[in-house]
Coordinates of C-alpha atoms and ligand atoms in Angstrom, one line a residue:
M1 CA -64.9 -67.9 4.6
K2 CA -61.1 -67.8 4.1
A3 CA -59.1 -64.6 4.2
I4 CA -58.4 -64.8 0.4
E5 CA -62.1 -65.1 -0.3
I6 CA -62.9 -62.1 1.8
R7 CA -60.3 -60.1 0.0
N8 CA -61.4 -61.1 -3.4
K9 CA -65.1 -60.5 -2.6
Y10 CA -64.1 -57.0 -1.3
L11 CA -62.1 -56.0 -4.4
N12 CA -64.7 -57.4 -6.8
F13 CA -67.6 -55.8 -5.0
F14 CA -66.0 -52.4 -5.2
K15 CA -64.8 -53.0 -8.8
N16 CA -68.4 -53.7 -9.7
H17 CA -69.2 -50.4 -8.1
G18 CA -66.9 -48.5 -10.4
H19 CA -63.7 -48.6 -8.4
S20 CA -60.3 -49.3 -10.0
I21 CA -58.3 -52.0 -8.2
I22 CA -54.8 -50.6 -7.4
P23 CA -51.9 -52.6 -6.1
S24 CA -50.8 -52.5 -2.5
A25 CA -48.0 -50.0 -1.9
P26 CA -44.9 -51.4 -0.3
L27 CA -44.7 -51.6 3.4
I28 CA -41.7 -49.3 3.3
P29 CA -43.1 -46.0 2.1
E30 CA -41.6 -44.6 -1.1
N31 CA -40.4 -41.1 -0.9
D32 CA -41.5 -40.6 2.7
P33 CA -38.8 -41.0 5.2
S34 CA -40.9 -39.3 7.9
V35 CA -42.8 -42.5 8.7
L36 CA -41.4 -45.9 9.4
F37 CA -43.9 -48.1 7.6
T38 CA -47.1 -47.9 5.7
T39 CA -49.7 -47.9 8.5
A40 CA -53.0 -47.4 6.6
G41 CA -54.4 -47.7 3.1
M42 CA -54.8 -44.0 2.8
Q43 CA -51.1 -43.2 3.5
P44 CA -49.8 -43.7 -0.1
L45 CA -52.9 -41.8 -1.3
V46 CA -52.4 -38.6 0.6
P47 CA -51.5 -36.5 -2.5
Y48 CA -54.7 -37.6 -4.2
L49 CA -56.8 -36.9 -1.1
L50 CA -55.3 -33.4 -1.2
G51 CA -56.5 -33.0 -4.8
E52 CA -54.0 -34.3 -7.3
P53 CA -55.8 -36.4 -9.9
H54 CA -55.1 -40.1 -9.6
P55 CA -54.3 -41.9 -12.8
E56 CA -56.8 -44.6 -12.0
G57 CA -59.7 -42.3 -11.4
K58 CA -61.8 -41.1 -8.5
R59 CA -62.9 -44.5 -7.2
L60 CA -60.2 -46.8 -5.9
T61 CA -60.0 -50.0 -4.0
D62 CA -57.1 -52.1 -2.8
Y63 CA -55.6 -54.3 -0.1
Q64 CA -52.8 -52.6 1.7
K65 CA -50.1 -54.2 3.6
C66 CA -49.7 -52.4 6.9
V67 CA -47.3 -52.4 9.9
R68 CA -48.1 -50.6 13.1
T69 CA -45.5 -50.8 15.8
N70 CA -46.9 -48.8 18.7
D71 CA -48.6 -52.0 20.0
I72 CA -45.6 -54.2 19.6
D73 CA -45.4 -55.0 23.3
E74 CA -49.1 -56.1 23.3
V75 CA -48.6 -58.8 20.8
G76 CA -49.1 -62.2 22.5
D77 CA -52.6 -61.3 23.7
N78 CA -55.6 -62.5 21.7
R79 CA -55.8 -59.6 19.2
H80 CA -52.8 -57.4 18.7
L81 CA -50.8 -57.7 15.5
T82 CA -47.9 -55.6 14.2
Y83 CA -48.6 -56.6 10.6
F84 CA -52.1 -56.6 9.2
E85 CA -53.9 -56.2 5.9
M86 CA -56.3 -53.3 5.4
L87 CA -59.0 -53.6 2.7
G88 CA -60.0 -50.1 1.6
N89 CA -62.0 -48.2 -0.9
W90 CA -61.7 -44.5 -1.7
S91 CA -63.7 -41.7 -3.2
L92 CA -61.4 -38.9 -4.3
G93 CA -64.0 -36.1 -4.4
D94 CA -66.6 -38.4 -5.9
Y95 CA -69.3 -40.1 -3.8
F96 CA -69.6 -39.1 -0.1
K97 CA -71.5 -40.3 3.0
E98 CA -74.6 -41.7 1.5
E99 CA -73.2 -43.9 -1.2
S100 CA -70.3 -45.0 1.0
I101 CA -72.6 -46.1 3.8
K102 CA -74.9 -47.9 1.3
M103 CA -72.0 -49.8 -0.2
S104 CA -70.6 -50.8 3.2
F105 CA -74.0 -52.0 4.4
E106 CA -74.5 -54.0 1.3
F107 CA -71.1 -55.6 1.4
L108 CA -71.4 -56.6 5.1
T109 CA -75.0 -57.9 4.9
K110 CA -75.2 -59.3 1.4
E111 CA -71.6 -60.3 0.4
L112 CA -70.4 -61.4 3.8
G113 CA -73.9 -62.4 5.0
I114 CA -73.7 -60.7 8.4
P115 CA -77.1 -60.5 10.0
V116 CA -78.2 -56.9 10.5
E117 CA -78.9 -57.4 14.2
K118 CA -75.2 -58.2 14.7
L119 CA -74.2 -54.7 13.4
S120 CA -73.9 -51.5 15.4
V121 CA -72.4 -48.2 14.1
T122 CA -70.9 -45.1 15.6
V123 CA -71.0 -41.5 14.2
F124 CA -69.4 -38.2 15.2
E125 CA -71.3 -36.3 17.9
G126 CA -70.1 -32.9 16.7
D127 CA -68.0 -30.2 18.3
K128 CA -66.7 -26.7 17.5
D129 CA -64.7 -27.9 14.5
C130 CA -67.3 -30.0 12.8
P131 CA -71.1 -30.5 13.2
R132 CA -72.8 -33.6 14.5
D133 CA -73.0 -36.1 11.8
E134 CA -76.8 -36.4 11.4
V135 CA -76.2 -37.2 7.7
A136 CA -74.3 -40.4 8.4
A137 CA -76.8 -41.4 11.1
K138 CA -79.7 -40.9 8.8
C139 CA -78.0 -42.9 6.0
W140 CA -77.5 -45.8 8.5
K141 CA -81.1 -45.7 9.5
D142 CA -82.3 -45.6 5.9
V143 CA -80.2 -48.6 4.9
G144 CA -81.6 -50.6 7.8
I145 CA -79.4 -50.4 10.9
L146 CA -81.7 -51.2 13.8
D147 CA -83.0 -48.6 16.3
G148 CA -80.7 -48.3 19.3
H149 CA -77.7 -49.6 17.2
I150 CA -76.4 -46.1 16.3
Y151 CA -74.1 -44.4 18.8
Y152 CA -72.7 -40.8 18.8
Y153 CA -69.1 -40.3 20.1
G154 CA -66.6 -37.4 20.1
K155 CA -63.2 -36.9 18.5
D156 CA -61.5 -39.6 20.5
D157 CA -63.6 -42.3 18.9
N158 CA -65.1 -40.9 15.7
W159 CA -62.4 -38.7 14.1
W160 CA -59.6 -40.0 12.1
I161 CA -56.2 -38.5 11.2
A162 CA -52.9 -40.2 10.5
G163 CA -50.6 -38.5 13.1
E164 CA -50.9 -34.8 13.9
I165 CA -51.1 -33.1 10.6
G166 CA -52.9 -34.0 7.3
P167 CA -56.2 -34.8 5.7
C168 CA -58.8 -35.9 8.3
G169 CA -62.5 -35.9 9.2
P170 CA -65.3 -37.4 11.1
D171 CA -65.6 -41.2 10.7
T172 CA -68.3 -43.8 11.1
E173 CA -67.3 -47.1 12.5
M174 CA -69.0 -50.4 12.1
F175 CA -69.0 -52.9 15.0
Y176 CA -69.8 -56.7 15.1
D177 CA -71.5 -58.1 18.1
T178 CA -69.7 -61.3 19.0
G179 CA -72.7 -62.5 21.1
K180 CA -70.6 -62.4 24.3
P181 CA -72.6 -61.3 27.3
A182 CA -72.7 -57.5 27.9
C183 CA -70.1 -56.3 30.5
S184 CA -72.6 -54.0 32.1
P185 CA -76.1 -52.5 31.5
N186 CA -74.2 -49.7 29.7
C187 CA -72.1 -52.0 27.5
Q188 CA -71.6 -50.4 24.1
P189 CA -69.2 -50.4 21.2
S190 CA -66.8 -47.9 22.8
C191 CA -66.4 -49.8 26.1
G192 CA -63.8 -52.2 24.7
C193 CA -64.9 -55.3 26.7
G194 CA -64.8 -57.5 23.7
K195 CA -68.5 -57.9 23.0
Y196 CA -68.3 -55.5 20.2
V197 CA -65.5 -55.6 17.7
E198 CA -64.8 -52.8 15.3
I199 CA -64.8 -54.1 11.7
W200 CA -64.7 -51.2 9.4
N201 CA -64.0 -47.5 9.5
N202 CA -65.3 -45.0 6.9
V203 CA -63.6 -41.6 7.2
F204 CA -65.3 -38.6 5.6
M205 CA -62.1 -36.8 4.8
E206 CA -63.1 -33.2 4.0
Y207 CA -60.7 -31.4 6.4
Y208 CA -57.1 -30.6 6.6
K209 CA -55.4 -30.1 10.0
D210 CA -52.2 -28.2 10.6
E211 CA -50.7 -26.3 13.5
K212 CA -53.2 -23.5 13.0
G213 CA -56.3 -25.7 13.0
Y214 CA -58.8 -27.2 10.6
T215 CA -59.6 -26.0 7.0
K216 CA -61.7 -27.6 4.4
L217 CA -60.0 -29.6 1.7
K218 CA -60.7 -28.9 -2.0
Q219 CA -62.8 -32.0 -2.2
Q220 CA -64.9 -34.3 -0.1
N221 CA -63.2 -37.7 0.1
V222 CA -64.1 -41.1 1.6
D223 CA -61.3 -43.3 3.0
T224 CA -62.3 -46.6 4.4
G225 CA -60.4 -49.4 6.1
L226 CA -61.4 -52.9 7.0
G227 CA -58.9 -55.2 8.8
L228 CA -58.7 -58.5 7.0
E229 CA -57.4 -60.7 9.9
R230 CA -60.1 -59.5 12.2
M231 CA -62.9 -60.0 9.7
T232 CA -61.6 -63.5 8.9
M233 CA -61.6 -64.4 12.6
L234 CA -65.1 -63.1 13.2
L235 CA -66.7 -64.7 10.1
Q236 CA -65.1 -68.0 11.1
G237 CA -66.4 -67.7 14.7
K238 CA -62.8 -67.9 16.0
E239 CA -61.6 -66.3 19.2
T240 CA -58.3 -64.9 17.9
P241 CA -56.7 -64.3 14.5
F242 CA -54.2 -67.0 15.5
D243 CA -57.0 -69.6 15.2
T244 CA -57.5 -68.8 11.5
E245 CA -55.8 -70.3 8.5
I246 CA -53.4 -67.3 8.4
F247 CA -51.6 -68.4 11.5
K248 CA -52.8 -71.9 12.3
P249 CA -50.2 -73.9 10.5
V250 CA -47.3 -72.1 12.2
M251 CA -49.1 -72.2 15.6
D252 CA -49.6 -75.9 15.3
K253 CA -46.0 -76.5 14.2
L254 CA -44.8 -74.5 17.3
L255 CA -46.9 -76.7 19.5
E256 CA -45.2 -79.7 18.0
L257 CA -41.7 -78.3 18.4
Q258 CA -41.9 -76.7 21.8
K259 CA -40.6 -78.3 25.0
A260 CA -42.0 -75.7 27.3
D261 CA -45.5 -74.2 26.9
S262 CA -46.8 -70.7 26.5
V263 CA -49.5 -69.6 24.2
E264 CA -48.3 -66.0 24.4
S265 CA -44.9 -67.0 23.2
R266 CA -46.3 -69.0 20.3
R267 CA -48.4 -66.1 19.2
I268 CA -45.4 -63.7 19.4
I269 CA -43.3 -66.1 17.3
A270 CA -46.1 -66.6 14.7
E271 CA -46.9 -62.9 14.5
H272 CA -43.4 -61.5 14.5
L273 CA -42.4 -64.2 12.0
R274 CA -45.1 -63.0 9.5
S275 CA -44.3 -59.3 10.1
S276 CA -40.6 -59.8 9.6
M277 CA -41.1 -61.8 6.5
M278 CA -43.4 -59.2 5.0
I279 CA -41.0 -56.4 5.8
I280 CA -38.0 -58.2 4.4
S281 CA -39.9 -59.1 1.3
D282 CA -40.6 -55.4 0.8
G283 CA -36.9 -54.5 1.1
G284 CA -36.4 -54.0 4.9
R285 CA -33.2 -55.1 6.6
P286 CA -32.3 -55.2 10.2
S287 CA -30.2 -52.4 11.6
N288 CA -29.9 -50.2 14.7
L289 CA -32.0 -47.3 13.4
D290 CA -35.6 -46.6 12.7
R291 CA -37.2 -49.2 10.4
G292 CA -34.2 -51.5 10.6
Y293 CA -34.4 -51.4 14.4
V294 CA -38.1 -52.3 14.3
L295 CA -37.3 -55.3 12.1
R296 CA -34.3 -56.3 14.3
R297 CA -36.6 -56.1 17.4
L298 CA -39.2 -58.3 15.8
I299 CA -36.7 -61.0 14.8
R300 CA -34.9 -60.9 18.1
R301 CA -38.1 -61.0 20.1
M302 CA -39.2 -64.0 18.1
I303 CA -35.9 -65.7 18.7
R304 CA -36.1 -65.0 22.5
H305 CA -39.5 -66.6 22.6
M306 CA -38.3 -69.6 20.6
N307 CA -35.6 -69.9 23.4
K308 CA -38.3 -69.6 26.0
L309 CA -40.2 -72.5 24.4
Q310 CA -36.9 -74.4 24.1
I311 CA -37.3 -74.7 20.4
D312 CA -34.1 -75.5 18.5
L313 CA -33.2 -72.2 16.7
E314 CA -32.2 -74.1 13.6
K315 CA -35.9 -74.8 13.1
I316 CA -36.3 -71.2 12.0
T317 CA -35.9 -72.0 8.3
E318 CA -38.5 -74.7 8.6
L319 CA -40.9 -72.2 10.1
I320 CA -40.2 -69.7 7.3
D321 CA -40.8 -72.3 4.6
L322 CA -44.1 -73.3 6.3
N323 CA -45.1 -69.7 6.5
V324 CA -44.3 -68.9 2.9
D325 CA -46.4 -71.9 1.9
T326 CA -49.2 -70.7 4.1
L327 CA -49.2 -67.1 2.9
K328 CA -48.1 -67.2 -0.7
E329 CA -51.6 -67.2 -2.0
L330 CA -52.2 -63.9 -0.2
Y331 CA -48.7 -62.6 -0.9
P332 CA -47.0 -64.1 -4.0
D333 CA -43.9 -62.0 -3.4
L334 CA -43.1 -64.2 -0.4
E335 CA -42.5 -67.2 -2.7
K336 CA -40.3 -65.0 -4.9
N337 CA -38.3 -63.9 -1.9
R338 CA -38.2 -67.2 0.1
E339 CA -34.5 -67.6 0.1
L340 CA -33.7 -64.0 0.7
I341 CA -36.1 -64.0 3.7
K342 CA -34.3 -67.1 5.1
A343 CA -30.9 -65.6 4.6
V344 CA -31.8 -62.3 6.3
I345 CA -33.5 -64.0 9.3
V346 CA -30.8 -66.6 9.8
E347 CA -28.0 -64.0 9.7
E348 CA -29.8 -61.9 12.2
K349 CA -30.4 -65.0 14.4
N350 CA -26.7 -65.8 14.3
K351 CA -25.8 -62.3 15.3
F352 CA -28.3 -62.3 18.1
V353 CA -27.1 -65.6 19.5
K354 CA -23.6 -64.1 19.8
T355 CA -24.9 -60.9 21.2
L356 CA -26.9 -62.7 23.8
D357 CA -24.0 -64.7 25.1
K358 CA -21.7 -61.6 25.3
G359 CA -24.4 -59.3 26.7
E360 CA -25.4 -61.7 29.4
R361 CA -21.9 -61.9 30.6
E362 CA -21.7 -58.1 30.8
F363 CA -25.1 -58.0 32.4
N364 CA -23.9 -60.3 35.1
K365 CA -20.8 -58.2 35.7
E366 CA -23.0 -55.1 36.1
I367 CA -25.3 -57.0 38.6
E368 CA -22.3 -58.0 40.7
K369 CA -21.2 -54.3 40.8
I370 CA -24.7 -53.1 41.8
K371 CA -25.0 -55.7 44.5
A372 CA -21.6 -54.9 45.9
Q373 CA -22.8 -51.4 46.3
G374 CA -25.8 -52.7 48.2
K375 CA -28.2 -51.4 45.5
T376 CA -31.0 -53.0 43.7
E377 CA -31.6 -50.7 40.7
I378 CA -30.4 -51.1 37.2
T379 CA -30.2 -47.6 35.8
G380 CA -31.3 -46.5 32.3
E381 CA -27.7 -45.7 31.7
I382 CA -26.6 -49.3 32.3
V383 CA -29.4 -50.6 30.0
F384 CA -28.3 -48.1 27.4
R385 CA -24.6 -49.0 27.7
L386 CA -25.4 -52.7 27.3
Y387 CA -27.4 -51.8 24.3
D388 CA -25.1 -49.3 22.7
T389 CA -21.8 -51.2 23.3
Y390 CA -22.9 -54.8 23.1
G391 CA -26.1 -54.6 21.2
F392 CA -27.9 -56.2 24.1
P393 CA -31.6 -55.6 23.6
P394 CA -33.3 -53.5 26.4
E395 CA -36.2 -56.0 26.5
V396 CA -33.8 -58.8 27.4
T397 CA -32.1 -56.6 30.1
K398 CA -35.6 -56.0 31.5
D399 CA -36.4 -59.7 31.6
L400 CA -33.1 -60.5 33.3
A401 CA -33.7 -57.6 35.8
I402 CA -37.0 -59.2 36.7
E403 CA -35.4 -62.6 37.0
N404 CA -32.8 -61.1 39.3
K405 CA -35.4 -59.3 41.4
M406 CA -33.9 -55.9 40.5
T407 CA -35.7 -52.7 39.6
I408 CA -35.0 -51.2 36.2
S409 CA -35.5 -47.7 34.8
M410 CA -36.8 -48.2 31.3
N411 CA -38.1 -44.6 31.1
E412 CA -34.6 -43.3 31.6
F413 CA -33.4 -45.8 29.0
N414 CA -36.0 -44.6 26.5
E415 CA -34.9 -41.0 27.0
L416 CA -31.3 -41.9 26.3
F417 CA -32.3 -44.0 23.3
K418 CA -34.3 -41.2 21.9
A419 CA -31.5 -38.7 22.3
H420 CA -29.1 -41.2 20.6
Q421 CA -31.5 -41.6 17.7
E422 CA -31.9 -37.9 17.2
K423 CA -28.1 -37.5 17.3
S424 CA -27.5 -40.1 14.7
R425 CA -30.2 -38.7 12.5
A426 CA -28.9 -35.2 12.9
G427 CA -25.5 -36.5 12.1
A428 CA -26.6 -38.1 8.9
N429 CA -28.5 -35.0 8.0
Q430 CA -25.4 -32.9 8.8
K431 CA -23.4 -35.0 6.4
F432 CA -25.9 -34.5 3.7
K433 CA -26.1 -30.8 4.4
G434 CA -22.3 -30.6 4.8
G435 CA -22.1 -31.2 1.1
L436 CA -24.7 -28.6 0.3
A437 CA -23.2 -25.9 2.4
S438 CA -20.0 -25.5 0.4
T439 CA -20.5 -23.3 -2.6
G440 CA -17.4 -23.7 -4.7
E441 CA -17.8 -24.0 -8.5
M442 CA -16.9 -27.8 -8.5
E443 CA -19.1 -28.6 -5.5
T444 CA -22.0 -26.8 -7.2
K445 CA -21.5 -29.0 -10.2
Y446 CA -21.3 -32.1 -8.1
H447 CA -24.6 -31.2 -6.4
T448 CA -26.4 -31.2 -9.7
A449 CA -24.6 -34.4 -10.8
T450 CA -26.0 -36.0 -7.6
H451 CA -29.5 -35.3 -8.7
L452 CA -28.8 -36.7 -12.1
L453 CA -27.2 -39.8 -10.7
N454 CA -30.1 -40.4 -8.4
A455 CA -32.5 -40.2 -11.3
A456 CA -30.4 -42.4 -13.5
L457 CA -30.1 -45.1 -10.9
K458 CA -33.9 -45.2 -10.6
Q459 CA -34.2 -45.7 -14.3
V460 CA -31.5 -48.4 -14.5
L461 CA -32.0 -50.3 -11.2
G462 CA -35.6 -49.5 -10.4
P463 CA -37.9 -47.1 -8.4
H464 CA -36.7 -48.6 -5.1
V465 CA -33.5 -46.5 -5.4
H466 CA -33.5 -43.7 -2.9
Q467 CA -30.7 -41.5 -1.7
R468 CA -29.4 -42.5 1.7
G469 CA -26.5 -40.1 1.9
S470 CA -24.2 -37.9 0.0
N471 CA -20.8 -36.3 0.5
I472 CA -19.2 -33.8 -1.8
T473 CA -15.7 -32.4 -2.0
E474 CA -14.1 -30.3 -4.7
E475 CA -12.6 -33.5 -6.2
R476 CA -15.4 -36.0 -6.2
M477 CA -18.8 -37.0 -5.1
R478 CA -20.0 -39.9 -3.0
F479 CA -23.5 -41.1 -3.2
D480 CA -25.2 -43.7 -1.0
F481 CA -28.5 -45.3 -2.2
S482 CA -30.8 -48.1 -1.3
H483 CA -30.1 -51.2 -3.4
D484 CA -29.4 -54.7 -2.5
S485 CA -26.9 -56.1 -4.9
K486 CA -23.6 -55.2 -6.5
M487 CA -24.2 -53.3 -9.7
T488 CA -23.1 -55.1 -12.9
E489 CA -20.6 -53.5 -15.3
E490 CA -23.5 -53.1 -17.7
E491 CA -25.6 -51.3 -15.1
K492 CA -22.8 -48.9 -14.3
K493 CA -22.2 -48.2 -17.9
Q494 CA -25.9 -47.5 -18.5
T495 CA -26.0 -45.2 -15.5
E496 CA -23.0 -43.3 -16.7
D497 CA -24.3 -43.1 -20.2
L498 CA -27.6 -41.8 -19.0
V499 CA -26.1 -39.0 -16.9
N500 CA -23.8 -38.0 -19.8
K501 CA -26.7 -38.0 -22.2
W502 CA -28.6 -35.6 -19.9
I503 CA -25.5 -33.4 -19.6
S504 CA -25.2 -33.2 -23.4
D505 CA -29.0 -32.6 -23.7
A506 CA -28.2 -29.2 -22.0
I507 CA -31.3 -29.2 -19.7
P508 CA -32.1 -26.1 -17.6
V509 CA -32.0 -26.6 -13.9
E510 CA -35.0 -24.7 -12.3
K511 CA -35.3 -23.6 -8.7
L512 CA -38.9 -23.7 -7.4
E513 CA -40.5 -22.9 -4.1
M514 CA -43.6 -24.6 -2.9
K515 CA -45.5 -25.8 0.2
K516 CA -44.1 -29.0 1.6
E517 CA -47.4 -30.8 1.0
E518 CA -47.2 -29.8 -2.7
A519 CA -43.7 -31.2 -3.0
I520 CA -44.9 -34.4 -1.4
A521 CA -47.9 -34.5 -3.7
M522 CA -45.6 -34.0 -6.7
K523 CA -43.5 -36.9 -5.4
A524 CA -40.4 -34.8 -5.1
E525 CA -37.4 -36.8 -3.8
A526 CA -36.4 -36.0 -0.3
M527 CA -34.1 -37.6 2.3
F528 CA -35.3 -36.0 5.5
I529 CA -38.6 -34.4 4.7
E530 CA -39.5 -33.9 8.3
K531 CA -36.5 -31.6 8.7
Y532 CA -37.8 -29.1 6.2
G533 CA -40.1 -26.2 7.0
D534 CA -43.5 -25.5 5.4
I535 CA -42.1 -23.9 2.3
V536 CA -39.4 -25.9 0.6
T537 CA -37.0 -25.4 -2.3
V538 CA -37.3 -27.9 -5.0
Y539 CA -34.9 -28.3 -7.9
K540 CA -36.4 -29.5 -11.2
I541 CA -34.2 -30.8 -14.0
G542 CA -36.6 -31.1 -17.0
D543 CA -38.7 -34.2 -16.6
I544 CA -35.8 -36.1 -15.2
S545 CA -35.5 -35.0 -11.6
L546 CA -37.5 -33.2 -8.9
E547 CA -35.7 -33.0 -5.5
L548 CA -36.0 -31.1 -2.3
C549 CA -32.7 -29.5 -1.9
G550 CA -31.1 -26.3 -0.5
G551 CA -28.9 -26.0 -3.5
P552 CA -26.8 -24.4 -5.0
H553 CA -26.9 -25.9 -8.5
V554 CA -25.7 -25.0 -11.9
S555 CA -28.3 -23.4 -14.2
N556 CA -27.9 -25.9 -17.0
T557 CA -26.7 -29.5 -17.1
S558 CA -24.3 -28.7 -19.9
E559 CA -22.0 -27.1 -17.4
L560 CA -21.1 -30.4 -15.8
G561 CA -18.5 -31.9 -18.2
H562 CA -18.1 -35.6 -18.4
F563 CA -19.5 -37.9 -15.6
K564 CA -17.6 -41.0 -14.6
I565 CA -18.2 -43.7 -12.0
K566 CA -15.0 -44.6 -10.2
K567 CA -16.2 -47.1 -7.8
E568 CA -19.3 -49.0 -6.7
E569 CA -19.3 -50.8 -3.4
S570 CA -21.4 -51.8 -0.4
S571 CA -22.0 -49.0 2.2
S572 CA -24.1 -50.9 4.7
S573 CA -26.8 -53.6 4.6
G574 CA -29.1 -52.8 1.7
V575 CA -27.2 -49.6 0.8
R576 CA -24.7 -49.2 -2.0
R577 CA -22.1 -46.4 -2.5
I578 CA -20.9 -44.8 -5.7
K579 CA -17.9 -42.6 -6.0
A580 CA -17.9 -40.6 -9.1
I581 CA -16.1 -37.6 -10.7
L582 CA -16.7 -35.0 -13.3
E583 CA -13.9 -34.6 -15.8
Ligands
LIG601 N1 -57.6 -44.4 7.5 C1 -58.6 -45.1 8.3 C2 -58.0 -46.1 9.2 O1 -56.9 -46.4 9.2 C3 -59.6 -45.7 7.4 O2 -58.9 -46.5 6.4 O3 -58.7 -46.6 10.1

């Protein structure tokens, strides 16, 4: 069965069981700067798991594009992926354990045709926070899971939460027996030897965890996730996802192009190529911070491994074309963004080639110095300087260190890198706050105008627009926002007109205080939500705008006067800047 068939079967099955099919959210979370990428199907659904009604009802299903980057260094082995697709179904306070387990069992055994003896399941063994899940265990027994195929584990294995705080609960996981020999007489799903592969996770989300501990949510939810690549691999009897139709064409092409051999390198190239293409297609661009840096690392690591296999780097566009053709049935957006993806990756490749040449020269100078001192260690400080001044990737420094038989302190580098990131983030935050701190009459007006401009841009250009920065003086406002292309005269005019209309509509500006979670659930705009405390101030301008903000603001939009855009220009890659005045 091909991946697309598995996906379609899944969505149809749950549709037939009363679920609405909802679209995959973008990989780059909307309104949530606190996480880099969407990492699970539940992530865009948090407000609804917390109790906000979902417009599509209480039963939902989707396929969700996900990127998880904590395992980036593991890619190249036979299973790790940075991008994957998660099939999911949700009950938002509707069905619970029994129906969820029944549906999962039916889907696995009837729709996918997996023999029951190949299935094992795990349930939560219980602790002080939550009782042993005898209900789930009984449901599994009742549907037909074989004796001896139900295991009880603790929080490490059978409890699910995204990060440290949020909705969570005990889960039940389904495992597929690959038929490989047991690693020991005690071989079981949790041992990780590869005989059992986890295929589906149903989380019974009825708790909320914060710093103080666990409380019960308003409703009992179910959140499930099934990894498409893994299921495809297992049903096709393949050893790795790279042997399925998702990766095979690119893997074969790499084999044909390579002049040196390494299956790990081929996997890294194929995997990172797909990930980068998906991220770019959803609006990501390479940079030196956060998301942009992840994308940069993926592309650069791919290029390094192309070098390692001695593949002509010009072949990258051929590989992209091939991958668009391979994946466009699963992700039609790739076809739409084919040229854009090529342009972004080629530009990054060109930058990287230059960086590599220059960085390697600097690295060699450092090595000479270290040797002259009779030392053998490359300090984290040197790794950081090469990175910070020349953009030389730490991973490459590490490779070169090994080649030169030197030791290298990556921990020290990581500390320095973290400190650097925090400093830049705080800096950006400061700029943002800097505007807000001043309280003159004009500045106050500009603050409110900023919110109106943000809302107007979203209406004129699309919901992808988010604030990336702002700076206000008595004379003018500057507003940076995510958008790819130059605004047309028409778009500028529409934006101005809209802001001026709202000004003449004389809309009251209300100041509200609420819990951070509530603000997130109401989809309030926020640039640095992680920087705010538990209780946040939100400014509401009619139905037009809802933004986390410290203020101050005018009390009615009619106070602003006439809004005029003076300039629209590029600020950085994927970010535009507007300078505007109130007259
Ligand atoms: N949220 C759970 C997971 O990511 C189930 O979807 O595994």
